[in-house]
Coordinates of C-alpha atoms and ligand atoms in Angstrom, one line a residue:
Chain A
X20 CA -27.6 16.3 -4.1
X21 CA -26.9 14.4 -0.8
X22 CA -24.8 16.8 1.4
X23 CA -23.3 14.9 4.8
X24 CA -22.9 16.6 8.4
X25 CA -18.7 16.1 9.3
X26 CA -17.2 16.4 12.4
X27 CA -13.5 16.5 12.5
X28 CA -11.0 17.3 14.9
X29 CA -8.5 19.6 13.5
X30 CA -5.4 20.9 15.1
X31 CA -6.8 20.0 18.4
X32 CA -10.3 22.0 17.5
X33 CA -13.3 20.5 16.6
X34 CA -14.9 21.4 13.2
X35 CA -18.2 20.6 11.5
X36 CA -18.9 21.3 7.7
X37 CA -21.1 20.3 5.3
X38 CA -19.9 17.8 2.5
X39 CA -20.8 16.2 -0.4
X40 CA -19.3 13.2 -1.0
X41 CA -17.3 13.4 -3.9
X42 CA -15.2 16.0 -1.8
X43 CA -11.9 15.2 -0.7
X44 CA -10.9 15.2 3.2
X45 CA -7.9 18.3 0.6
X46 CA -10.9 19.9 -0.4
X47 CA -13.0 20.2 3.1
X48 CA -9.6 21.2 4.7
X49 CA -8.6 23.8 2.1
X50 CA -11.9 25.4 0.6
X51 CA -14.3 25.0 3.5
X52 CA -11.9 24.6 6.9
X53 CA -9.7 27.5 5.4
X54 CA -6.6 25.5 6.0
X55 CA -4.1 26.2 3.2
X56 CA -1.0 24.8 4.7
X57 CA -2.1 21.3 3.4
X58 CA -0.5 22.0 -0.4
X59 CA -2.2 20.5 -3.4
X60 CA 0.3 18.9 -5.9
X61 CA -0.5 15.9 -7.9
X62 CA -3.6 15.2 -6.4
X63 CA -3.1 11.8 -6.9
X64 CA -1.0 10.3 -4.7
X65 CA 2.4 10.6 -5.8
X66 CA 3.7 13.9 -4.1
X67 CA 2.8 14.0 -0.9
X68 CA 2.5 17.7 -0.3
X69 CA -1.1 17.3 0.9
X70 CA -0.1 14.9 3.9
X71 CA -1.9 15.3 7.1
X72 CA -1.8 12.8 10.4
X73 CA -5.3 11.1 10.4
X74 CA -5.9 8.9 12.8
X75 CA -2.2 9.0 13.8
X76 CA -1.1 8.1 10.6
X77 CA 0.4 10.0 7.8
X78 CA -2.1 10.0 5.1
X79 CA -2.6 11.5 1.6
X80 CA -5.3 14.3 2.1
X81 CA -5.8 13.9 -1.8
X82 CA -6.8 10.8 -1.7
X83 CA -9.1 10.4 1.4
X84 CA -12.8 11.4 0.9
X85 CA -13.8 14.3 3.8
X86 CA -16.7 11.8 4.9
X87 CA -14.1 9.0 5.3
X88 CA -12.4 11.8 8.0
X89 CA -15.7 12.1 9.7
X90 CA -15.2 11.9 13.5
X91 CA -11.2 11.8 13.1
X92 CA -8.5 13.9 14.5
X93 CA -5.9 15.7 11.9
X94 CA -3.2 17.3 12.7
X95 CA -1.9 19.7 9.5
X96 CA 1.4 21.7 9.4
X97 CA 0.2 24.0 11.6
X98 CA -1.0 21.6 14.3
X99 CA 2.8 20.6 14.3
X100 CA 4.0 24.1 15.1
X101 CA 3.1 27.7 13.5
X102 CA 5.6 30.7 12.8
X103 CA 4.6 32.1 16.0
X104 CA 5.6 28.8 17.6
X105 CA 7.6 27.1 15.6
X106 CA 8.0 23.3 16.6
X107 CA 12.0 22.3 16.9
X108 CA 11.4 20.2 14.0
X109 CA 10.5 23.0 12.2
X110 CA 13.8 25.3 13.4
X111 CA 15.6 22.8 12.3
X112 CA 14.2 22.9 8.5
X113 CA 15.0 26.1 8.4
X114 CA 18.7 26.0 10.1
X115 CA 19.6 23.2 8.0
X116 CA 18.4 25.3 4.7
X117 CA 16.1 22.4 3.8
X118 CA 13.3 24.9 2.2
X119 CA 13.7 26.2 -1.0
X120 CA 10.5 27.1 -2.3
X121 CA 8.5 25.7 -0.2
X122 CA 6.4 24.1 -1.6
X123 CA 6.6 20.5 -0.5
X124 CA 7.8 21.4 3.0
X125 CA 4.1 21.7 4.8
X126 CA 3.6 17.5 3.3
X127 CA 7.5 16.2 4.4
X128 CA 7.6 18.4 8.1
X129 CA 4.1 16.4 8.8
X130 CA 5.6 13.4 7.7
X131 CA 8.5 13.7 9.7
X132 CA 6.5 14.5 12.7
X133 CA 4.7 11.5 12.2
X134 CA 8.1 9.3 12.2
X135 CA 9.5 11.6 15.2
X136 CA 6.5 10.4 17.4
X137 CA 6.5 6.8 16.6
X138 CA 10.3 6.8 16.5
X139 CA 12.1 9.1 18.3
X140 CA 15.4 8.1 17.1
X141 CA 15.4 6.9 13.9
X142 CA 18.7 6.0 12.1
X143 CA 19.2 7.7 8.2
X144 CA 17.2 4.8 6.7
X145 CA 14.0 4.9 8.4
X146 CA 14.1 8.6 8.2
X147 CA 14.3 8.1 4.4
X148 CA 11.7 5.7 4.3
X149 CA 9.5 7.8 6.7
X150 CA 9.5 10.9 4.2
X151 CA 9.6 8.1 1.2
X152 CA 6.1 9.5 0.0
X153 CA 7.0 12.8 -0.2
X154 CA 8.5 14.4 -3.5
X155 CA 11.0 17.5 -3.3
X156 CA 12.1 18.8 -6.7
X157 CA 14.2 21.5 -5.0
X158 CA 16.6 20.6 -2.2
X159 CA 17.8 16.5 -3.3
X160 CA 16.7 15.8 0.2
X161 CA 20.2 16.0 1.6
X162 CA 19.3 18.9 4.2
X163 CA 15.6 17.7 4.6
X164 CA 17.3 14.4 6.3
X165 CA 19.9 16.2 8.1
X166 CA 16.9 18.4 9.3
X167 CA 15.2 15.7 11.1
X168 CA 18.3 13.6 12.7
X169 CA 19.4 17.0 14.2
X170 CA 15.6 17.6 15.5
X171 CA 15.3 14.0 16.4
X172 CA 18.9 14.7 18.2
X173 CA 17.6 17.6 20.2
X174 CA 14.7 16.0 21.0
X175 CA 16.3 13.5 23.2
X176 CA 18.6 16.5 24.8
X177 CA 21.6 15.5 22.4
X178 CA 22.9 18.5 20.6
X179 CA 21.9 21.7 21.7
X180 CA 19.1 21.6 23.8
X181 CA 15.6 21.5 22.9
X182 CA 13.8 25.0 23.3
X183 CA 10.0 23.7 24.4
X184 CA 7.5 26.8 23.6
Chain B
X33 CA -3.2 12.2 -17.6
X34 CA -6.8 13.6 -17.1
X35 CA -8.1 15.7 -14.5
X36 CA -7.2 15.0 -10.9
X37 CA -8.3 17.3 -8.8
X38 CA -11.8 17.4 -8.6
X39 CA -14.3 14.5 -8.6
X40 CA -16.4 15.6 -10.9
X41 CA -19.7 13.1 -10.6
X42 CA -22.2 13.1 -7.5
X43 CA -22.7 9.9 -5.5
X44 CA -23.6 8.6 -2.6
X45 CA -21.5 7.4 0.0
X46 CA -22.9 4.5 2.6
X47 CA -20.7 2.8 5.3
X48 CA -22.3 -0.2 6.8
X49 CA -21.4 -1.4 9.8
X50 CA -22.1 -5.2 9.4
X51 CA -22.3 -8.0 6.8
X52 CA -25.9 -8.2 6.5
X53 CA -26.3 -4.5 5.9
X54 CA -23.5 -4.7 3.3
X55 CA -25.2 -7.5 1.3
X56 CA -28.2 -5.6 1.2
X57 CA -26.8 -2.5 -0.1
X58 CA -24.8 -4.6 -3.1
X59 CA -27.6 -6.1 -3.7
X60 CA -30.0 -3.1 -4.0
X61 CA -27.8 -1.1 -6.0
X62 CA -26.2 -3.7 -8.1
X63 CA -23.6 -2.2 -10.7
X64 CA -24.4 1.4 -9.9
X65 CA -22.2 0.5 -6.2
X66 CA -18.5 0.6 -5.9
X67 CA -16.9 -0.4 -2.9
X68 CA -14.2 1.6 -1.2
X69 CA -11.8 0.8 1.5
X70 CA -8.0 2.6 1.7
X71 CA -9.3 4.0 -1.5
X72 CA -6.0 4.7 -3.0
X73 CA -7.1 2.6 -6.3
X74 CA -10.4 4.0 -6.5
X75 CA -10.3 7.8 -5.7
X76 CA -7.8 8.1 -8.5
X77 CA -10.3 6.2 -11.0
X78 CA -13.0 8.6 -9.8
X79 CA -11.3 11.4 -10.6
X80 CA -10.0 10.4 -14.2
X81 CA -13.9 8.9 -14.4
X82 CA -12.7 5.4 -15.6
X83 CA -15.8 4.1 -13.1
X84 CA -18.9 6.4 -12.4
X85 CA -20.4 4.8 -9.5
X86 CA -23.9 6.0 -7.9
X87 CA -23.3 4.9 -4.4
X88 CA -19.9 4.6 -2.5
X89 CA -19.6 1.7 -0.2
X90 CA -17.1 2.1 2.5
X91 CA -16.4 -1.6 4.1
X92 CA -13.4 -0.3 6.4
X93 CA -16.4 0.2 9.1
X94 CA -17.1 -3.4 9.8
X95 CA -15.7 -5.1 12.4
X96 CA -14.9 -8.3 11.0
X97 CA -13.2 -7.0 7.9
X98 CA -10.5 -5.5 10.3
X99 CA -9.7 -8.3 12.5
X100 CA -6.0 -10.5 12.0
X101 CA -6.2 -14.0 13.6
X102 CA -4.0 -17.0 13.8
X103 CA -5.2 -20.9 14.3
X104 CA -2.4 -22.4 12.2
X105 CA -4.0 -20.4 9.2
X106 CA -3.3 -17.0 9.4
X107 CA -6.7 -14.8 8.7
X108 CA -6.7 -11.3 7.8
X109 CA -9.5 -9.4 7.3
X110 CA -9.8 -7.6 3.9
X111 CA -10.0 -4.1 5.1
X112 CA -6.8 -4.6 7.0
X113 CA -4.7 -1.8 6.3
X114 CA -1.0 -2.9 4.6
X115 CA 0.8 -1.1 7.4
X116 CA -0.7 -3.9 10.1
X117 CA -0.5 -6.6 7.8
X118 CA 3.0 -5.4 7.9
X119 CA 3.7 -5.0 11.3
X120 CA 2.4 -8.3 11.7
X121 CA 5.1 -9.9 9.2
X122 CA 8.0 -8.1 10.6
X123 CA 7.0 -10.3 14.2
X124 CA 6.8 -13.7 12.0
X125 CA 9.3 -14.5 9.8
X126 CA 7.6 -17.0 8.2
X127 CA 5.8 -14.4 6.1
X128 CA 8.8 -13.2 5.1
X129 CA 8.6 -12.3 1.3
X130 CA 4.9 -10.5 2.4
X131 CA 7.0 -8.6 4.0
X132 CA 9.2 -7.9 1.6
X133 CA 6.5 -7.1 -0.6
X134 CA 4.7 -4.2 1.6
X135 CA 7.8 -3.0 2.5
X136 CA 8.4 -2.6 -1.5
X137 CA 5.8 0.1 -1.9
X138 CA 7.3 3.5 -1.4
X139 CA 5.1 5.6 -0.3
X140 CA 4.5 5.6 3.7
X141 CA 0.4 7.4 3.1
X142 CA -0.1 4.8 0.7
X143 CA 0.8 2.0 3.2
X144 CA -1.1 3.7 5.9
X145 CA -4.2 4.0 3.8
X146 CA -4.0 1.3 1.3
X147 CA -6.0 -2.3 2.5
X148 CA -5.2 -5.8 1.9
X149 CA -8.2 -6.6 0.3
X150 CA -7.7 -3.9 -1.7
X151 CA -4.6 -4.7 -3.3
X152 CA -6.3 -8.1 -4.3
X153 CA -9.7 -6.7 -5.8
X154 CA -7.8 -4.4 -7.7
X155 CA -6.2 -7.2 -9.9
X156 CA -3.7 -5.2 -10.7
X157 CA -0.8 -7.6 -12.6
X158 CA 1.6 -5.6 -10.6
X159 CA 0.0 -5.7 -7.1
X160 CA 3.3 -6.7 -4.6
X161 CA 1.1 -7.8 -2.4
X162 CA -0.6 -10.2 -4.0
X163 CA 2.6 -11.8 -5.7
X164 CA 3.6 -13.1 -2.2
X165 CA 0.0 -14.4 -1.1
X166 CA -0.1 -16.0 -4.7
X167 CA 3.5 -18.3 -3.6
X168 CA 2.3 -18.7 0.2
X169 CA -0.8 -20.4 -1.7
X170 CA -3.4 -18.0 0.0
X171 CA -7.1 -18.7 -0.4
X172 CA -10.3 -15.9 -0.6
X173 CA -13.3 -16.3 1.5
X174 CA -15.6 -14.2 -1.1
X175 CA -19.0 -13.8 0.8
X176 CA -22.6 -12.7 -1.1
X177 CA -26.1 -12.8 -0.1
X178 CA -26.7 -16.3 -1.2
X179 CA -23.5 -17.7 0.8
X180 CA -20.2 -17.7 0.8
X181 CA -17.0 -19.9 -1.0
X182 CA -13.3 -20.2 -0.9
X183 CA -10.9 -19.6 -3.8
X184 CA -7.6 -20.2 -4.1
X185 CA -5.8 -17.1 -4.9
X186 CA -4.3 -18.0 -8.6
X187 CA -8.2 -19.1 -9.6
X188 CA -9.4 -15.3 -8.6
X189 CA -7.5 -13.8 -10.8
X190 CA -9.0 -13.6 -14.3
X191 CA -7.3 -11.1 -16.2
X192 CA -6.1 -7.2 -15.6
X193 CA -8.5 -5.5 -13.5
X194 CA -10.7 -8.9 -13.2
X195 CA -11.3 -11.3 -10.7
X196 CA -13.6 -14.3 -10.2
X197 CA -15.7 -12.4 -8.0
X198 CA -19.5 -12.7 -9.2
X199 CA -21.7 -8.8 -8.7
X200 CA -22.7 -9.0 -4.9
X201 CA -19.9 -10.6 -4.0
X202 CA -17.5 -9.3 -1.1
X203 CA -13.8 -10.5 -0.1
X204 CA -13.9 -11.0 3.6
X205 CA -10.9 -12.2 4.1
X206 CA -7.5 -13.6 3.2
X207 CA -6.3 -17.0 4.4
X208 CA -2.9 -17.7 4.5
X209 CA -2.3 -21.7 5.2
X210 CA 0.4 -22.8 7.6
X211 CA 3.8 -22.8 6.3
X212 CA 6.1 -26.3 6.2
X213 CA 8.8 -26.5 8.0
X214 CA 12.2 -25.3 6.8
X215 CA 10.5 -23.4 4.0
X216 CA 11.8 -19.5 3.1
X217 CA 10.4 -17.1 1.0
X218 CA 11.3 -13.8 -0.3
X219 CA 9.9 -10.9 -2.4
X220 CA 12.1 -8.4 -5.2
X221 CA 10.7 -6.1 -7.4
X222 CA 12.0 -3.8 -9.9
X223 CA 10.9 -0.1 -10.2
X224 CA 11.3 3.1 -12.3
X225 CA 12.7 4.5 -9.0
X226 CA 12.7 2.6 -5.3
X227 CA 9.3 2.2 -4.2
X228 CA 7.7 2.8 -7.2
X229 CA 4.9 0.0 -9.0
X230 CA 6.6 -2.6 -10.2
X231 CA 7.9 -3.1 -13.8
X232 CA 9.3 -6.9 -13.2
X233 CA 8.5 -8.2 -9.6
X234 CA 9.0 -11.9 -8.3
X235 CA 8.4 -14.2 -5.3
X236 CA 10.1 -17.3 -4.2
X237 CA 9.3 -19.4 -1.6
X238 CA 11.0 -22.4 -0.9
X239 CA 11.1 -26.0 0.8
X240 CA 15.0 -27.3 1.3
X241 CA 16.6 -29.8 3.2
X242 CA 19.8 -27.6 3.2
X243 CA 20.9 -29.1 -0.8
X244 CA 18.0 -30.0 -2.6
X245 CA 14.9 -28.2 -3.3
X246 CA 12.2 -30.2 -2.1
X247 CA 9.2 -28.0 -3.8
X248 CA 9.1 -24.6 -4.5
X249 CA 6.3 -21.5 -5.5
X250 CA 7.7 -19.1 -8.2
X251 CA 5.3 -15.9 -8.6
X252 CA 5.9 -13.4 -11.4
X253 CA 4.3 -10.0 -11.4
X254 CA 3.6 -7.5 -14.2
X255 CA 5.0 -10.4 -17.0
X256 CA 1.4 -11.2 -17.8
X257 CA -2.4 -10.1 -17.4
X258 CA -2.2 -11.3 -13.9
X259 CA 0.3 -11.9 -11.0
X260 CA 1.1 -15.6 -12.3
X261 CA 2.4 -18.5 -10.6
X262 CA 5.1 -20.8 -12.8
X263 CA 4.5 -24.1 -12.6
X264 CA 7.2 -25.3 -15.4
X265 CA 9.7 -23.5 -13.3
X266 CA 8.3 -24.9 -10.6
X267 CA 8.6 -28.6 -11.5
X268 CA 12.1 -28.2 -12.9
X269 CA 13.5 -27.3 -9.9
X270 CA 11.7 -29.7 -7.3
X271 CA 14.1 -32.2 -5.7
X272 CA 16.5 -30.9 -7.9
X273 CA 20.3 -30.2 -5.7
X274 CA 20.5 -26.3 -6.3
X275 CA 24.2 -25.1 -8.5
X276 CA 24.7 -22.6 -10.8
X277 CA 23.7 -24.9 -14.2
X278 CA 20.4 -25.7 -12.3
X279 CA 19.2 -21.6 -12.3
X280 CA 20.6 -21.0 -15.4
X281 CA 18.4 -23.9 -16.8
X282 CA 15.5 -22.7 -14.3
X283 CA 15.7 -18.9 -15.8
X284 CA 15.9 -19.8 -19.2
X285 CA 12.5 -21.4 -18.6
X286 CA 11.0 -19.0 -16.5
X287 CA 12.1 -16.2 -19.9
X288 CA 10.6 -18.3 -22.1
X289 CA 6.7 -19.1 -20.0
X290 CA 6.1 -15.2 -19.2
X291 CA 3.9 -13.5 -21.4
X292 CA 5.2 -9.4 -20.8
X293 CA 4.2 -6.9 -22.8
X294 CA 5.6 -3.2 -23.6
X295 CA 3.9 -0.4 -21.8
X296 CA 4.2 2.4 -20.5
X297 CA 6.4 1.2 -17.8
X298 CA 8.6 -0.9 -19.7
X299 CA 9.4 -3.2 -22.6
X300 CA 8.9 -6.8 -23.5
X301 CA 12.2 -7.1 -24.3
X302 CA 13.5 -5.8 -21.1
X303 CA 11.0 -7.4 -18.9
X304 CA 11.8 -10.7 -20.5
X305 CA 16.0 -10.0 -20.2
X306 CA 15.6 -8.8 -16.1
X307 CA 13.5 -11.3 -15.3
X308 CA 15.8 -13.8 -15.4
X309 CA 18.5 -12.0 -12.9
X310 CA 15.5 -11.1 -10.8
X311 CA 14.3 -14.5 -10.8
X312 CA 17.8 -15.7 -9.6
X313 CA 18.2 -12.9 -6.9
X314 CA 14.6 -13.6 -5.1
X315 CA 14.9 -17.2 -5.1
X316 CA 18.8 -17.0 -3.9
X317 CA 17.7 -14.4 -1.2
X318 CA 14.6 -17.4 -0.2
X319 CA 17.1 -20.3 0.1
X320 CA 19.6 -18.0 2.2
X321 CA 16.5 -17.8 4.6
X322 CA 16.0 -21.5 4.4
X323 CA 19.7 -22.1 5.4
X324 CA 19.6 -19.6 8.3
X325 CA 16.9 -21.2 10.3
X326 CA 17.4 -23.4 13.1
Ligands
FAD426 C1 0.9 6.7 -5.2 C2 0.5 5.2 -5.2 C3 1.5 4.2 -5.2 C4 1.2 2.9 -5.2 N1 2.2 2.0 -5.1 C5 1.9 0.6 -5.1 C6 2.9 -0.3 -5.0 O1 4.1 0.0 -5.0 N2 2.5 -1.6 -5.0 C7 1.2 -2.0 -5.1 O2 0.9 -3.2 -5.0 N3 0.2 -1.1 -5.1 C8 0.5 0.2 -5.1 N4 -0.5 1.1 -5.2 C9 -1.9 0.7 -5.4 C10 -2.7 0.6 -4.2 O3 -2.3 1.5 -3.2 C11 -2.8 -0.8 -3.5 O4 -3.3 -1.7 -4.5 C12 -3.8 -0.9 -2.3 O5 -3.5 -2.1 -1.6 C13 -5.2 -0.8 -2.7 O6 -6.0 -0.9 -1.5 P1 -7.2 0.1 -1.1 O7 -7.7 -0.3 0.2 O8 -6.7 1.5 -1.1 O9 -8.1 -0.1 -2.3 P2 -9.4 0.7 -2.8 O10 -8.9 1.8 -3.7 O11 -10.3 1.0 -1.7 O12 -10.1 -0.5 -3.7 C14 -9.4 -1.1 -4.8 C15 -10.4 -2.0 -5.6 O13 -10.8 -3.1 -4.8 C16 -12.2 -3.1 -4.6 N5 -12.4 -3.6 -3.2 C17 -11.7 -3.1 -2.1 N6 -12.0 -3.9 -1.0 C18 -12.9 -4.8 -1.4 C19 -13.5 -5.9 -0.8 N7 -13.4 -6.2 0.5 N8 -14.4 -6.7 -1.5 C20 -14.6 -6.5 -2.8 N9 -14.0 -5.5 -3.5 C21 -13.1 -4.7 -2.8 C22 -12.7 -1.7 -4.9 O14 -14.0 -1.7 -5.3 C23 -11.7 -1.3 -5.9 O15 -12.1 -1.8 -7.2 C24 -0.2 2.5 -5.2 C25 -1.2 3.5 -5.2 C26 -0.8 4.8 -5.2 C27 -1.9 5.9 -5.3
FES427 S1 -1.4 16.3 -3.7 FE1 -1.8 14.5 -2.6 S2 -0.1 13.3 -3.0 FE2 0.2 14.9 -4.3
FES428 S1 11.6 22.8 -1.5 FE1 10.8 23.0 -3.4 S2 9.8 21.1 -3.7 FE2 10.8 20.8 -1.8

């Protein structure tokens, strides 16, 4: 069995692990990299909770193969903000009451930061279409996209200011 | 649905970093090599084990699979990712219903991860993207070890999940001709939910000297074993003045020359019903973009 050496920068840190190659970049994150924020849905594509930035870009962490990551920077839920240090973005999920259980917010607040940094002002349709691959059976999505125009609002010092940690 | 969260067979995983190198490697391992790129078709067949591949071969590390140019022909590499190729559209409109067509697939990862090429090799009869190459008459430059040819993209289609591409064979890239003056296009498709894979989808693009139609490209997606172009349709309506009577006669046709089936997605009966409105809407939407240019 053909194991390959992977470097990837996660959250800012470089990481090396060991990988075969039918692993997925949600496997090497979660069962070697110990990095259980990235959720495991569908694992195929459809839900979105495993999203992580790769390369800039929202990707599904299901459906990328860990040596396909290999020398790549990913940024995971916690690389957008953790509960010491909560990222505005992620205040404002939680003001708005757009978590209910939970379970696909680590996928659509990575998304949304995603959107935030190549759009910092994004009108109700592109933030619709910039969580578009992200499924949430709980909340109908109202709050989720009220979440992110009031984040999106702070962010450029409209209401409320923002609180930089 | 079978397993999907583990890939449960060992392989190998290569990624050249030229041509030559990737020849040599399809050639060496013959059937037991799969290609990857965005690998949002292929990790999902992995893991419900519809292919069993020995060795992986990633072609998203070569250079010349990754480059868009313009010299009147428009070339994109096929390992282009379908967010660029759509950023690229959005700054010419004359690609419009390409457009149209990657902005028609929900899902922002799969955009971001999902290649050109990709869409094509899959020959999926439902793949958006290459519905609107099939009506902007896009070619293939397919490359192999013993030299390389151009296809035109309704002859490298063959059937669901086939194309004309022979074992060694790699799709370099796409080549979409210049478009004629005072030509639009557009793209629709219909889903279970927005952004979902298509259960009818259509392309349209058009040539019009503001009354007639002078020739036009109809494309129909998931209506038959491959995205199919309609050349009764077509005929019909060239250098025909464009009413009401005209589409109705155009639609009737274009119900009766698809071929759908039912499946899981959808039935025959509805597929052969909507695709007559959907017809109508794409190409009305095209000749709205003919009349708005300059
Ligand atoms: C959740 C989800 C939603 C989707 N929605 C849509 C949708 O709305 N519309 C749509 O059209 N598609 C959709 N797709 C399908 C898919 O994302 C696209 O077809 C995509 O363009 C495939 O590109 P890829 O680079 O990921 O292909 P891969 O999975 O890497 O490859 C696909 C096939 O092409 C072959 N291949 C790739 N590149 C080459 C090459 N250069 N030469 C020879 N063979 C090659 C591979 O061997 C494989 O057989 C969806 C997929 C998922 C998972
Ligand atoms: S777990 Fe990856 S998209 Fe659902
Ligand atoms: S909060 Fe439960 S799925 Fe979104």
């Amino acid at each position: 069995m053909t194991t390959y050496p992977i470097d990837i920068k996660v959250n800012g840190e470089w990481k090396q692990a060991e990988v075969t190659a039918r692993e997925t970049l949600l496997d090497a994150l979660r069962n070697r990299l110990r990095a259980f924020e990235v959720k495991d849905g569908c694992s195929q594509g459809d839900c979105g909770a495993c999203t992580v930035i790769l390369a800039g870009r929202p990707v599904n962490a299901c459906l990328t193969l860990a040596v396909q990551a290999n020398g790549k920077e990913v940024t995971t839920l916690k690389g957008v903000g953790t509960s010491e240090q909560p990222d505005p973005l992620q205040k404002s999920f939680v003001e708005h009451g757009a978590i209910q259980c939970g379970f696909c917010t680590p996928g659509v607040v990575v998304s949304a930061k995603a959107l935030l940094e190549a759009n910092p002002c994004p009108n109700r349709e592109e933030i619709r279409e910039g969580i578009s691959g992200n499924l949430c059976r709980c909340t109908g999505y109202t709050q989720i996209v009220e979440a992110i125009e009031d984040a999106a609002a702070q962010g450029r010092g409209g209401v409320g200011e923002r609180e930089d940690a | 649905m079978g397993n999907t969260r583990i890939l449960t067979r060992e392989f190998e995983y290569v990624a050249p970093e030229t041509m030559p190198e990737l020849l040599a490697l399809l050639d060496r391992h013959g059937p037991a090599a799969t290609i990857i790129a965005g690998g949002t078709d292929v990790v999902p067949q992995l893991k419900y084990e519809t292919i069993s591949p020995d060795y992986l071969i990633d072609v998203t590390k070569i250079a010349e699979l990754c480059t868009v140019r313009r010299d009147g022909t428009l070339h994109i590499g096929a390992a282009v990712k379908l967010r660029d190729v759509k950023a690229y559209c959005r700054d010419h409109e004359i690609y419009a219903c390409l457009d149209d067509a990657l902005g028609s697939i929900g899902q922002v990862q799969v955009v971001n991860m999902g290649t050109l090429g990709g869409n094509l090799c899959t020959a999926s009869p439902a793949a958006d993207a290459a519905l609107a190459l099939l009506v902007l008459e896009a070619q293939v430059r397919l490359i192999g070890s013993s030299g390389e040819r151009i296809v035109a993209l309704d002859a490298f289609f063959r059937g669901p999940k086939l194309t004309c591409m022979e074992p060694g064979e790699v799709l370099a890239e796409i080549q979409v001709p210049a478009v004629a003056d005072h030509t639009g296009s557009a793209f629709r498709k219909i889903g279970r939910v927005a952004g979902d894979i298509s259960k009818i989808s259509c392309a349209v693009a058009v040539q019009s000297d503001g009354e007639r139609c002078l020739s036009c490209r109809i494309g129909m997606g998931a209506v038959g074993p491959t995205p199919m172009r309609m050349p009764g349709v077509e005929q019909l309506l060239s250098g025909r003045a464009i009413d009401t009577d005209v589409m109705d006669e155009a639609a009737d046709r274009l119900a009766a020359d698809i071929s759908p089936l039912t499946d899981a997605r959808s039935t025959e009966f509805y597929r052969r019903r909507v695709s007559r409105v959907l017809f109508k809407d794409t190409f009305d939407q095209a000749w709205k973009r003919v009349q708005r240019q300059p």
